Coordinates of C-alpha atoms and ligand atoms in Angstrom, one line a residue:
M96 CA -87.3 -74.0 -66.7
K97 CA -85.2 -72.3 -64.1
R98 CA -84.3 -74.3 -61.0
Y99 CA -84.3 -73.1 -57.4
V100 CA -83.3 -74.4 -54.0
I101 CA -84.7 -73.2 -50.7
L102 CA -82.7 -73.3 -47.4
I103 CA -84.6 -73.4 -44.1
S104 CA -84.0 -74.0 -40.5
G105 CA -87.5 -74.5 -39.0
R106 CA -91.1 -73.8 -39.5
G107 CA -90.8 -73.0 -43.2
S108 CA -93.8 -70.8 -43.7
N109 CA -91.9 -68.6 -46.2
M110 CA -90.9 -71.8 -48.0
E111 CA -94.5 -72.8 -48.2
S112 CA -95.5 -69.5 -49.6
L113 CA -92.8 -69.9 -52.3
L114 CA -93.8 -73.4 -53.1
D115 CA -97.5 -72.5 -53.3
A116 CA -97.0 -69.4 -55.5
G117 CA -96.9 -71.3 -58.8
L118 CA -93.5 -69.8 -59.6
P119 CA -92.2 -70.2 -63.1
G120 CA -89.4 -72.6 -62.1
E121 CA -88.8 -75.9 -60.5
C122 CA -87.9 -76.3 -56.8
A123 CA -85.1 -78.9 -57.0
L124 CA -84.5 -79.2 -53.2
V125 CA -85.4 -77.9 -49.8
L126 CA -82.5 -78.2 -47.5
S127 CA -82.4 -77.7 -43.7
N128 CA -79.5 -77.4 -41.3
R129 CA -81.7 -78.8 -38.6
P130 CA -83.2 -82.3 -38.7
A131 CA -86.9 -83.0 -38.2
V132 CA -88.2 -79.5 -38.6
A133 CA -91.8 -78.8 -39.7
G134 CA -90.6 -77.2 -42.9
L135 CA -89.1 -80.5 -44.1
D136 CA -92.5 -82.3 -43.7
A137 CA -94.3 -79.5 -45.5
A138 CA -91.9 -79.8 -48.4
A139 CA -92.1 -83.6 -48.5
R140 CA -96.0 -83.3 -48.5
R141 CA -95.7 -81.3 -51.7
G142 CA -93.5 -83.9 -53.3
I143 CA -90.3 -81.8 -53.1
A144 CA -86.9 -83.5 -52.5
T145 CA -85.5 -82.6 -49.1
A146 CA -82.1 -82.9 -47.5
V147 CA -80.6 -82.2 -44.1
I148 CA -77.0 -81.1 -43.5
D149 CA -76.7 -80.7 -39.7
H150 CA -74.3 -78.0 -38.9
R151 CA -73.5 -79.6 -35.6
G152 CA -71.7 -82.4 -37.4
F153 CA -68.9 -80.0 -38.7
A154 CA -65.9 -78.7 -36.9
S155 CA -66.0 -75.3 -38.5
R156 CA -68.3 -72.9 -40.4
E157 CA -66.1 -73.3 -43.5
E158 CA -66.5 -77.1 -43.5
F159 CA -70.2 -76.9 -43.0
D160 CA -70.5 -74.3 -45.8
A161 CA -68.4 -76.5 -48.1
A162 CA -70.8 -79.4 -47.6
L163 CA -73.8 -77.1 -48.0
A164 CA -72.4 -75.6 -51.2
A165 CA -71.7 -79.1 -52.7
E166 CA -75.2 -80.3 -52.0
I167 CA -76.7 -77.2 -53.5
E168 CA -74.5 -77.3 -56.6
R169 CA -75.5 -80.9 -57.2
H170 CA -79.0 -79.6 -58.0
K171 CA -77.7 -76.9 -60.4
P172 CA -79.9 -74.1 -59.2
D173 CA -80.2 -70.8 -60.9
L174 CA -81.5 -69.3 -57.6
V175 CA -80.9 -70.1 -53.9
L176 CA -83.6 -68.7 -51.5
L177 CA -82.8 -68.4 -47.9
A178 CA -86.1 -68.7 -46.1
G179 CA -85.6 -68.5 -42.3
F180 CA -82.2 -70.1 -42.7
M181 CA -80.6 -69.3 -39.3
R182 CA -76.9 -69.7 -40.1
I183 CA -74.4 -67.0 -40.8
L184 CA -72.8 -68.0 -44.1
S185 CA -69.0 -67.7 -44.8
D186 CA -67.7 -65.1 -47.3
G187 CA -66.6 -67.9 -49.5
F188 CA -70.1 -69.4 -49.7
V189 CA -71.7 -66.0 -50.3
R190 CA -69.2 -65.2 -53.1
R191 CA -69.8 -68.5 -54.8
F192 CA -73.5 -67.9 -55.0
E193 CA -73.4 -64.1 -55.5
G194 CA -76.1 -62.8 -57.7
R195 CA -78.2 -65.9 -57.2
L196 CA -78.6 -65.8 -53.5
L197 CA -81.7 -64.0 -51.9
N198 CA -82.8 -63.7 -48.3
I199 CA -85.9 -62.4 -46.5
H200 CA -85.4 -60.5 -43.3
P201 CA -88.2 -59.4 -41.0
S202 CA -87.3 -55.7 -40.7
L203 CA -86.9 -52.7 -42.9
L204 CA -83.2 -53.0 -43.5
P205 CA -80.8 -51.5 -42.7
L206 CA -82.7 -51.2 -39.5
F207 CA -82.7 -54.1 -37.1
P208 CA -80.3 -56.7 -38.5
G209 CA -79.9 -60.0 -36.6
V210 CA -82.6 -61.6 -34.5
K211 CA -85.5 -60.5 -32.4
T212 CA -86.3 -57.8 -35.0
H213 CA -89.9 -57.2 -33.8
A214 CA -88.7 -56.6 -30.2
Q215 CA -86.0 -54.3 -31.6
A216 CA -88.6 -52.3 -33.5
L217 CA -90.9 -52.0 -30.5
A218 CA -88.0 -50.9 -28.3
A219 CA -86.9 -48.3 -30.8
G220 CA -90.5 -47.0 -31.0
V221 CA -90.6 -46.9 -34.8
R222 CA -94.0 -46.3 -36.4
L223 CA -93.3 -48.4 -39.5
H224 CA -91.8 -51.9 -39.4
G225 CA -91.8 -54.5 -42.1
C226 CA -89.7 -56.9 -44.1
S227 CA -87.0 -56.8 -46.8
V228 CA -85.8 -59.1 -49.6
H229 CA -82.2 -58.6 -50.5
F230 CA -79.4 -60.1 -52.4
V231 CA -76.9 -61.6 -50.0
T232 CA -73.5 -60.2 -49.5
P233 CA -71.0 -61.1 -46.8
A234 CA -72.4 -58.5 -44.3
L235 CA -74.9 -59.9 -41.8
D236 CA -78.4 -59.2 -43.2
G237 CA -76.7 -56.9 -45.6
G238 CA -76.7 -56.6 -49.4
P239 CA -78.6 -54.8 -52.1
I240 CA -82.3 -54.5 -51.2
V241 CA -84.7 -55.6 -53.9
A242 CA -88.1 -54.9 -52.2
Q243 CA -89.6 -54.1 -48.9
A244 CA -93.1 -54.1 -47.4
A245 CA -94.0 -51.9 -44.5
V246 CA -96.6 -52.3 -41.8
P247 CA -97.7 -49.7 -39.2
V248 CA -96.8 -50.4 -35.6
Q249 CA -99.9 -50.1 -33.5
A250 CA -100.0 -48.7 -30.0
D251 CA -101.0 -52.0 -28.5
D252 CA -98.6 -54.2 -30.5
D253 CA -96.5 -56.8 -28.8
E254 CA -93.8 -58.8 -30.4
A255 CA -96.2 -61.6 -31.4
S256 CA -98.9 -59.3 -32.9
L257 CA -96.4 -57.2 -34.9
G258 CA -94.6 -60.4 -36.0
R259 CA -97.8 -61.9 -37.4
R260 CA -98.5 -58.8 -39.5
V261 CA -95.0 -58.7 -40.8
L262 CA -95.0 -62.4 -41.6
A263 CA -98.2 -62.0 -43.7
E264 CA -96.3 -59.4 -45.8
E265 CA -93.3 -61.7 -46.0
H266 CA -95.5 -64.3 -47.6
L267 CA -96.6 -61.9 -50.3
L268 CA -93.2 -60.2 -50.9
Y269 CA -90.8 -63.1 -51.2
P270 CA -92.7 -65.0 -54.0
R271 CA -93.1 -61.8 -55.9
V272 CA -89.4 -61.2 -55.9
A273 CA -88.6 -64.8 -56.6
R274 CA -90.9 -64.6 -59.6
W275 CA -89.0 -61.5 -61.0
F276 CA -85.8 -63.4 -60.7
L277 CA -87.1 -66.6 -62.3
E278 CA -88.6 -64.6 -65.1
G279 CA -85.1 -63.2 -65.8
R280 CA -86.1 -59.7 -64.9
L281 CA -84.1 -59.3 -61.7
Q282 CA -80.3 -59.2 -61.7
L283 CA -77.5 -58.1 -59.5
I284 CA -75.1 -56.1 -61.6
A285 CA -72.0 -54.6 -60.1
E286 CA -73.6 -54.9 -56.7
R287 CA -76.7 -53.0 -57.8
V288 CA -80.2 -54.3 -58.2
K289 CA -81.5 -54.2 -61.8
L290 CA -85.2 -54.9 -62.3
S291 CA -86.8 -54.6 -65.7
G292 CA -90.3 -54.7 -67.0
E293 CA -93.6 -54.0 -65.3
V294 CA -93.5 -54.0 -61.5
A295 CA -96.9 -54.3 -59.9
V296 CA -96.8 -52.3 -56.7
G297 CA -99.0 -54.0 -54.2
G298 CA -99.1 -54.8 -50.6
A299 CA -98.3 -52.7 -47.9
L300 CA -97.0 -49.3 -47.5
H301 CA -99.1 -47.6 -44.9
V302 CA -98.2 -44.2 -43.8
P303 CA -99.8 -43.2 -40.5
Q304 CA -101.7 -40.0 -40.2
V305 CA -100.1 -37.3 -38.3
V306 CA -102.3 -36.2 -35.5
A307 CA -102.1 -32.5 -34.7
T308 CA -101.8 -31.9 -31.0
Ligands
LIG160 C1 -89.1 -65.2 -41.0 O1 -89.6 -64.2 -40.3 C2 -88.0 -64.8 -41.9 O2 -88.1 -63.5 -42.3 C3 -86.8 -64.9 -40.9 O3 -87.1 -66.0 -40.1 C4 -88.5 -66.3 -40.1 C5 -88.7 -67.7 -40.6 O4 -90.0 -68.1 -40.6 N1 -85.6 -64.9 -41.6 P1 -90.4 -69.3 -41.5 O5 -89.5 -70.5 -41.2 O6 -90.3 -68.9 -42.9 O7 -91.8 -69.6 -41.1

């Protein structure tokens, strides 16, 4: 049975979707860099071990990342899933977990890295927005993309309404990708994504109609 660890910083709704997906693996730990967040309670309710490593207790990013890496390694995971983990990770950390470190980001990368992605999408006027699951490399929100789901941007969307529809897709996409990895079908080889076997295409690519004027 493969083992995975989930890193969170807050609400943890993506974590919940992973834990509730019946993945073919064991969640060894949910770790947060913030104490007393809702996601920790949600994990504990499901009987999952939790830990907090508060980044504010460390003098540098490298020291925090070293403590984080040590706690993760203790659980010997095959896969580490960043799920709303709001810390930039040092190159050393990323290299150490390369090929077994996935992230979900609420935009169609490489568009709109960073935060406030729904506001960025609305400001840019894109017709399609969405989410991406990618292997993590040292670039912020960079790294080989494994899968994306797209949602149409509606004329009356605001940040909240668009964010809700993207989040619903995140909750479908991330467990699907995690399953591929845990089944041994998804690998990162020479910085390229290799996915083998049947891939059910589901979810959410909506292409808006072009209205002739
Ligand atoms: C999600 O939109 C995720 O893509 C982003 O941060 C948000 C976290 O939400 N990285 P949650 O904690 O999973 O509910």
